[in-house]
Short mmCIF file of C-alpha atoms in Angstrom, two decimals:
data_model
loop_
_atom_site.label_atom_id
_atom_site.label_comp_id
_atom_site.label_asym_id
_atom_site.label_seq_id
_atom_site.Cartn_x
_atom_site.Cartn_y
_atom_site.Cartn_z
CA MET A 279 -0.21 -0.18 0.40
CA ASP A 280 2.86 2.24 -0.73
CA HIS A 281 0.55 4.69 -2.95
CA LEU A 282 -2.79 4.52 -1.58
CA PHE A 283 -1.12 5.61 1.88
CA SER A 284 1.12 8.23 0.90
CA SER A 285 0.30 11.66 1.26
CA PHE A 286 -1.00 13.94 -1.96
CA SER A 287 -0.64 17.72 -2.64
CA LEU A 288 -3.29 19.54 -3.48
CA ASN A 289 -2.43 23.33 -4.56
CA LYS A 290 -1.07 24.23 -1.41
CA ILE A 291 -3.21 21.75 1.13
CA THR A 292 -1.66 18.37 1.74
CA LEU A 293 -4.16 15.22 1.92
CA ARG A 294 -2.89 12.56 4.62
CA ASN A 295 -3.56 9.82 2.05
CA ARG A 296 -5.44 8.71 -1.42
CA ILE A 297 -8.82 7.95 -0.16
CA VAL A 298 -11.61 10.44 -0.71
CA MET A 299 -14.97 10.38 0.60
CA PRO A 300 -17.20 11.65 -2.18
CA PRO A 301 -20.49 13.91 -1.79
CA MET A 302 -23.30 11.71 -0.79
CA CYS A 303 -26.88 13.59 0.45
CA MET A 304 -27.90 12.79 3.79
CA TYR A 305 -31.33 14.24 3.25
CA SER A 306 -31.27 15.04 6.80
CA ALA A 307 -30.91 18.96 6.92
CA ASP A 308 -33.63 21.08 8.74
CA LYS A 309 -36.46 22.58 6.89
CA ASP A 310 -34.10 25.95 6.44
CA GLY A 311 -31.32 23.70 4.70
CA ILE A 312 -29.28 23.77 8.04
CA ALA A 313 -26.97 21.04 9.27
CA THR A 314 -28.03 18.95 12.40
CA ASP A 315 -26.26 16.75 14.64
CA TRP A 316 -26.42 14.06 12.10
CA HIS A 317 -24.05 15.88 9.99
CA ARG A 318 -21.70 16.79 12.34
CA PHE A 319 -21.00 13.11 13.46
CA HIS A 320 -21.39 11.67 10.03
CA TYR A 321 -18.24 13.87 8.73
CA ARG A 322 -16.00 13.42 11.77
CA THR A 323 -16.29 9.37 12.19
CA ARG A 324 -15.13 9.31 8.40
CA ALA A 325 -12.37 11.62 9.60
CA GLN A 326 -11.50 9.44 12.71
CA GLY A 327 -11.50 6.45 10.55
CA GLY A 328 -8.76 8.21 8.50
CA THR A 329 -10.21 9.49 5.31
CA GLY A 330 -7.88 11.79 3.39
CA LEU A 331 -10.10 14.23 1.81
CA ILE A 332 -13.83 14.55 2.84
CA ILE A 333 -15.93 15.91 0.28
CA GLN A 334 -19.55 17.24 2.19
CA GLU A 335 -22.60 16.49 0.35
CA ALA A 336 -24.48 18.77 -2.32
CA THR A 337 -24.92 21.94 -0.30
CA ALA A 338 -27.40 24.16 -2.79
CA VAL A 339 -26.56 27.76 -3.47
CA GLU A 340 -30.00 28.96 -4.14
CA SER A 341 -33.05 27.35 -1.95
CA ARG A 342 -34.51 26.87 -5.47
CA GLY A 343 -31.10 24.67 -6.29
CA ARG A 344 -31.79 22.17 -3.61
CA ILE A 345 -32.30 18.18 -4.82
CA SER A 346 -34.78 17.98 -1.98
CA ALA A 347 -36.24 19.68 0.60
CA ASN A 348 -33.90 18.32 3.20
CA ASP A 349 -30.68 18.98 1.50
CA LEU A 350 -27.90 21.21 2.97
CA GLY A 351 -28.14 25.05 2.07
CA ILE A 352 -25.38 27.77 1.99
CA TRP A 353 -27.66 30.44 0.47
CA ASP A 354 -27.90 32.31 4.05
CA ASP A 355 -25.63 33.30 6.54
CA SER A 356 -28.04 31.50 9.15
CA GLN A 357 -26.56 28.06 7.78
CA ILE A 358 -22.76 29.04 8.34
CA GLN A 359 -22.55 28.17 11.96
CA GLY A 360 -24.03 24.50 11.15
CA LEU A 361 -21.21 24.19 8.78
CA LYS A 362 -18.69 25.29 10.81
CA ASN A 363 -19.68 22.45 13.50
CA ILE A 364 -18.91 20.16 10.50
CA VAL A 365 -15.54 21.78 9.86
CA GLN A 366 -14.57 21.70 13.14
CA GLY A 367 -14.84 17.97 13.94
CA ILE A 368 -13.38 16.70 10.16
CA VAL A 369 -10.54 19.03 11.04
CA SER A 370 -10.14 17.68 14.72
CA GLU A 371 -9.53 13.95 13.52
CA GLY A 372 -6.62 15.34 11.11
CA ALA A 373 -8.68 15.13 7.56
CA VAL A 374 -9.12 17.66 4.79
CA PRO A 375 -12.35 19.52 4.84
CA ALA A 376 -14.64 19.82 1.07
CA ILE A 377 -17.86 21.37 0.19
CA GLN A 378 -19.41 20.69 -2.72
CA LEU A 379 -21.71 23.73 -3.86
CA ALA A 380 -24.58 22.65 -6.05
CA HIS A 381 -27.43 24.16 -7.69
CA ALA A 382 -29.98 21.14 -8.81
CA GLY A 383 -31.32 22.96 -11.87
CA ARG A 384 -34.07 20.67 -13.25
CA LYS A 385 -33.46 18.15 -10.99
CA CYS A 386 -35.00 20.08 -8.11
CA CYS A 387 -37.89 18.61 -6.05
CA ALA A 388 -38.12 20.46 -3.50
CA THR A 389 -42.10 21.45 -3.91
CA GLY A 390 -43.22 25.10 -4.58
CA GLU A 391 -39.97 26.35 -5.99
CA ASP A 392 -39.08 28.13 -9.23
CA VAL A 393 -37.20 25.30 -11.17
CA ILE A 394 -35.31 26.52 -13.70
CA ALA A 395 -32.86 24.70 -16.48
CA PRO A 396 -30.91 25.79 -19.55
CA SER A 397 -33.81 24.74 -21.62
CA ALA A 398 -37.23 24.05 -20.52
CA LEU A 399 -37.14 20.04 -21.11
CA ASN A 400 -38.46 17.75 -18.23
CA PHE A 401 -35.98 15.51 -16.42
CA ASP A 402 -38.58 12.64 -16.45
CA THR A 403 -41.95 13.32 -17.53
CA LYS A 404 -43.06 9.77 -16.13
CA ASP A 405 -41.81 10.74 -12.71
CA PRO A 406 -44.40 13.15 -10.85
CA LEU A 407 -41.52 14.49 -8.57
CA TYR A 408 -40.00 16.17 -11.64
CA ILE A 409 -41.97 19.48 -13.42
CA THR A 410 -40.91 21.13 -16.43
CA PRO A 411 -38.39 24.16 -15.58
CA ARG A 412 -38.61 27.55 -16.87
CA GLU A 413 -35.83 27.91 -19.71
CA MET A 414 -33.24 30.16 -17.81
CA SER A 415 -33.23 33.99 -18.80
CA GLN A 416 -29.84 36.33 -19.05
CA ALA A 417 -30.99 37.42 -15.57
CA ASP A 418 -31.32 34.40 -14.12
CA ILE A 419 -28.15 33.26 -15.28
CA GLU A 420 -26.33 36.32 -13.49
CA SER A 421 -28.30 35.72 -10.59
CA VAL A 422 -27.63 32.13 -10.40
CA ILE A 423 -23.50 33.07 -10.92
CA GLU A 424 -23.80 35.51 -7.86
CA SER A 425 -25.30 32.94 -5.87
CA PHE A 426 -22.24 30.71 -6.41
CA LYS A 427 -19.92 33.28 -5.51
CA ASN A 428 -21.82 34.37 -2.27
CA ALA A 429 -21.84 31.23 -1.53
CA ALA A 430 -17.85 31.10 -1.69
CA VAL A 431 -17.82 33.51 0.68
CA ARG A 432 -19.55 31.63 3.42
CA VAL A 433 -17.63 28.69 2.36
CA ARG A 434 -14.16 30.63 3.60
CA ASP A 435 -16.01 31.78 6.50
CA ALA A 436 -17.18 28.53 7.36
CA GLY A 437 -13.38 27.16 7.37
CA TYR A 438 -13.66 24.83 4.68
CA LYS A 439 -10.01 24.36 3.26
CA VAL A 440 -11.42 22.90 -0.53
CA LEU A 441 -14.57 23.73 -2.68
CA GLU A 442 -15.81 21.53 -5.16
CA LEU A 443 -18.29 22.85 -8.11
CA HIS A 444 -20.89 20.05 -9.09
CA GLY A 445 -21.15 19.77 -12.88
CA ALA A 446 -22.18 16.38 -12.86
CA HIS A 447 -25.10 13.61 -12.88
CA GLY A 448 -27.64 16.22 -14.36
CA TYR A 449 -27.35 19.25 -12.25
CA LEU A 450 -27.34 22.85 -13.33
CA ILE A 451 -23.85 23.11 -14.62
CA SER A 452 -24.05 19.67 -16.20
CA GLU A 453 -27.33 20.51 -17.78
CA PHE A 454 -24.95 23.33 -19.55
CA LEU A 455 -22.38 20.99 -20.50
CA SER A 456 -24.34 18.30 -22.14
CA PRO A 457 -26.02 18.60 -25.75
CA LEU A 458 -29.05 16.63 -24.40
CA THR A 459 -30.28 18.93 -21.83
CA ASN A 460 -28.87 22.04 -23.12
CA GLN A 461 -30.95 23.38 -26.71
CA ARG A 462 -29.88 26.92 -26.32
CA THR A 463 -29.09 29.21 -28.96
CA ASP A 464 -27.49 31.79 -27.84
CA ALA A 465 -24.02 32.29 -26.26
CA TYR A 466 -24.66 29.61 -23.59
CA GLY A 467 -25.69 26.47 -26.49
CA GLY A 468 -24.55 24.82 -29.32
CA SER A 469 -20.83 24.43 -29.57
CA PRO A 470 -18.77 22.74 -26.78
CA GLU A 471 -17.35 26.30 -26.30
CA LYS A 472 -20.72 27.93 -25.91
CA ARG A 473 -21.91 25.15 -23.71
CA ALA A 474 -18.92 25.66 -21.39
CA GLU A 475 -19.68 29.60 -20.82
CA PHE A 476 -21.94 29.18 -17.92
CA LEU A 477 -19.24 27.13 -16.10
CA ARG A 478 -16.39 29.39 -16.94
CA GLN A 479 -18.30 32.46 -15.54
CA VAL A 480 -19.40 30.35 -12.36
CA ILE A 481 -15.18 29.30 -11.85
CA ARG A 482 -14.61 33.03 -12.68
CA ALA A 483 -17.02 34.46 -10.06
CA VAL A 484 -16.09 31.96 -7.56
CA ARG A 485 -12.51 32.58 -7.75
CA SER A 486 -12.89 35.99 -7.37
CA VAL A 487 -13.42 35.18 -3.87
CA TRP A 488 -11.97 31.92 -3.15
CA LYS A 489 -8.21 32.45 -2.89
CA GLU A 490 -6.20 30.95 -5.84
CA ASP A 491 -3.65 28.66 -3.43
CA ASN A 492 -7.20 27.13 -2.00
CA PRO A 493 -8.01 24.47 -4.15
CA LEU A 494 -10.98 23.82 -6.03
CA ILE A 495 -12.18 20.77 -7.62
CA LEU A 496 -14.21 20.19 -10.34
CA ARG A 497 -17.10 17.38 -10.64
CA VAL A 498 -18.15 16.02 -14.24
CA SER A 499 -20.14 13.46 -15.64
CA ALA A 500 -17.79 12.10 -17.91
CA VAL A 501 -20.08 9.96 -20.07
CA ASP A 502 -23.77 10.58 -20.69
CA TYR A 503 -24.75 6.89 -22.08
CA MET A 504 -27.07 7.94 -24.54
CA GLU A 505 -26.46 8.62 -28.40
CA GLY A 506 -25.73 12.16 -28.77
CA GLY A 507 -24.73 12.84 -25.46
CA ASN A 508 -21.34 13.67 -24.14
CA GLN A 509 -17.81 11.41 -23.75
CA PRO A 510 -14.75 11.64 -22.12
CA GLU A 511 -13.35 13.34 -24.79
CA ASP A 512 -15.81 16.09 -24.80
CA LEU A 513 -15.80 16.44 -21.12
CA ALA A 514 -12.08 17.18 -21.59
CA ARG A 515 -12.43 19.56 -24.14
CA MET A 516 -14.58 21.60 -22.32
CA ILE A 517 -12.26 21.36 -18.98
CA ASN A 518 -9.48 22.66 -20.79
CA LEU A 519 -11.77 25.66 -22.12
CA VAL A 520 -11.95 26.54 -18.58
CA LYS A 521 -8.91 25.42 -16.49
CA SER A 522 -7.15 28.47 -16.55
CA GLU A 523 -9.52 29.84 -14.50
CA GLY A 524 -8.33 27.84 -11.61
CA VAL A 525 -9.26 24.54 -11.45
CA ASP A 526 -6.74 21.99 -9.71
CA LEU A 527 -8.59 18.67 -9.87
CA ILE A 528 -11.37 17.11 -11.87
CA HIS A 529 -13.47 14.40 -9.80
CA VAL A 530 -14.44 12.26 -12.35
CA SER A 531 -18.21 10.80 -12.05
CA SER A 532 -20.64 9.35 -14.85
CA GLY A 533 -24.33 9.82 -15.52
CA GLY A 534 -27.47 11.40 -14.05
CA VAL A 535 -28.02 13.52 -16.99
CA VAL A 536 -31.13 11.64 -18.38
CA PRO A 537 -33.16 8.95 -16.95
CA ASN A 538 -33.50 5.06 -17.98
CA VAL A 539 -29.87 4.68 -19.61
CA LYS A 540 -28.09 1.26 -18.88
CA ILE A 541 -24.83 2.27 -16.57
CA PRO A 542 -22.21 -0.38 -16.84
CA ALA A 543 -21.65 -0.41 -13.16
CA ALA A 544 -19.16 -2.65 -12.06
CA PRO A 545 -16.05 -1.82 -9.45
CA GLY A 546 -13.82 0.92 -11.13
CA PHE A 547 -16.38 2.01 -13.94
CA GLN A 548 -15.53 4.99 -13.91
CA ILE A 549 -11.38 4.91 -13.60
CA PRO A 550 -11.26 4.28 -17.68
CA PRO A 551 -13.18 7.81 -18.69
CA ALA A 552 -10.87 9.40 -15.66
CA LYS A 553 -7.48 8.19 -17.19
CA ILE A 554 -9.02 9.80 -20.73
CA ILE A 555 -9.45 13.19 -18.93
CA LYS A 556 -6.00 13.03 -16.77
CA ALA A 557 -4.06 12.27 -20.23
CA GLN A 558 -6.42 15.02 -22.36
CA THR A 559 -6.25 18.05 -19.70
CA GLY A 560 -3.02 17.64 -17.94
CA LEU A 561 -4.80 17.80 -14.59
CA PRO A 562 -4.67 15.53 -11.47
CA VAL A 563 -8.00 13.72 -10.86
CA VAL A 564 -9.81 11.31 -8.58
CA GLY A 565 -12.15 7.96 -10.05
CA GLY A 566 -13.79 5.51 -8.56
CA GLY A 567 -17.03 3.92 -8.76
CA LEU A 568 -18.12 0.82 -6.21
CA ILE A 569 -14.74 0.57 -5.46
CA THR A 570 -14.80 -1.66 -2.03
CA GLU A 571 -11.38 -3.10 -1.76
CA SER A 572 -8.07 -1.03 -0.64
CA GLU A 573 -5.73 -3.34 -3.16
CA HIS A 574 -8.08 -2.35 -5.97
CA ALA A 575 -7.46 1.35 -5.18
CA GLU A 576 -3.97 0.93 -4.79
CA LYS A 577 -3.80 -0.99 -8.20
CA ILE A 578 -5.17 2.26 -10.14
CA ILE A 579 -2.97 4.71 -8.32
CA THR A 580 0.18 2.83 -8.96
CA ASP A 581 -0.93 2.18 -12.57
CA GLY A 582 -1.41 5.92 -12.52
CA ASP A 583 -4.77 5.62 -14.05
CA SER A 584 -5.99 8.28 -10.71
CA ASP A 585 -4.26 10.30 -8.59
CA LEU A 586 -6.72 9.73 -6.02
CA VAL A 587 -9.78 7.21 -5.41
CA PHE A 588 -13.32 8.14 -3.83
CA MET A 589 -14.85 5.54 -2.25
CA GLY A 590 -18.59 6.20 -1.49
CA ARG A 591 -20.67 3.24 -0.39
CA GLU A 592 -17.99 1.48 1.23
CA LEU A 593 -17.39 4.66 3.72
CA LEU A 594 -20.95 4.68 4.48
CA ARG A 595 -20.97 0.44 5.53
CA ASN A 596 -17.47 1.03 7.22
CA PRO A 597 -16.61 4.64 8.29
CA TYR A 598 -12.93 3.21 9.43
CA PHE A 599 -12.01 1.59 6.14
CA PRO A 600 -8.97 2.87 5.79
CA LEU A 601 -7.70 2.49 9.59
CA LEU A 602 -8.62 -1.01 8.83
CA SER A 603 -7.11 -1.50 5.27
CA ALA A 604 -3.81 -0.03 6.44
CA LYS A 605 -3.52 -2.55 9.38
CA ALA A 606 -4.45 -5.47 7.38
CA ALA A 607 -1.56 -4.46 4.96
CA GLY A 608 0.88 -4.17 7.60
CA VAL A 609 1.16 -0.08 7.30
CA GLU A 610 1.45 2.07 10.14
CA LEU A 611 -0.53 5.15 10.04
CA SER A 612 0.70 7.85 12.88
CA TYR A 613 -3.02 8.91 12.83
CA ARG A 614 -4.89 5.95 14.00
CA PRO A 615 -6.66 6.65 17.38
CA ARG A 616 -4.25 5.09 19.79
CA GLN A 617 -7.69 4.54 21.82
CA TYR A 618 -8.47 1.78 19.39
CA ASP A 619 -5.11 -0.22 19.44
CA ARG A 620 -6.43 -3.38 21.11
CA ALA A 621 -9.07 -3.77 18.75
#
């Protein structure tokens, strides 16, 4: 396990190992999007378990940007203290706290909200949870970009060390990037250059308040799994158009853009697109997909296919996976809680 448990430099931040907890919604915020004790204990436990980078679940930059009514929010100053509590718990256990800023776009299922998207296309007309969104006007676009910027200020004030933009899974940024969901004919739709314009402006706005030596991650869906949709090479091209705005790492996922598609899910199924994006952009990547074994993660990093490996469901099942994996491999970790030595 020479690679999995080695440190990694991300801009000016050092991660203690290559294991990443990806954003996973807990649907446990209160009605105002404020974090609860559940979030505080949930994230601190994974930090105590030895994870290197912990990326907090999708946190909405607007009320209408929530995936559900129980999503975390960062659109109001009243939400900062709850987020500070999460950060303090993660830092106290030696992990690096990150947060994913998100806007659900047409996949907003919080009732009573003004649902917006690049184009007026319903995500799933057969599912009553989804309504047909309103196509965003120029004023809407500018307002949402400002919301991302204001949210980044709160990220800074809450004490997070890393900021991730959610550009995957068919949510708002992803909707602009994919030709399946973006049918605009203005400056924000059509060619890859135009489809990437909204993302470019979001990154620029966020970077105006998020210092250049603070890491910024971009999460993308590298494959749409439908004819006419994006492939890894398309995402690499758009990433190359925006990376100079200040992107440090690409978090490679896939799918979620359109419903009812066949996804070839298997351990490590998102590593091949991550490898392509790494090669074509020159940026470090974090990849994964149903990875449950430390030996598999070690091989991925050793082979150079991904710089970091995310483990979602495995860390939900077993928050102490990193510590247990290191012990089984005979790796001594300085951050293993001594209280657990007799275990």
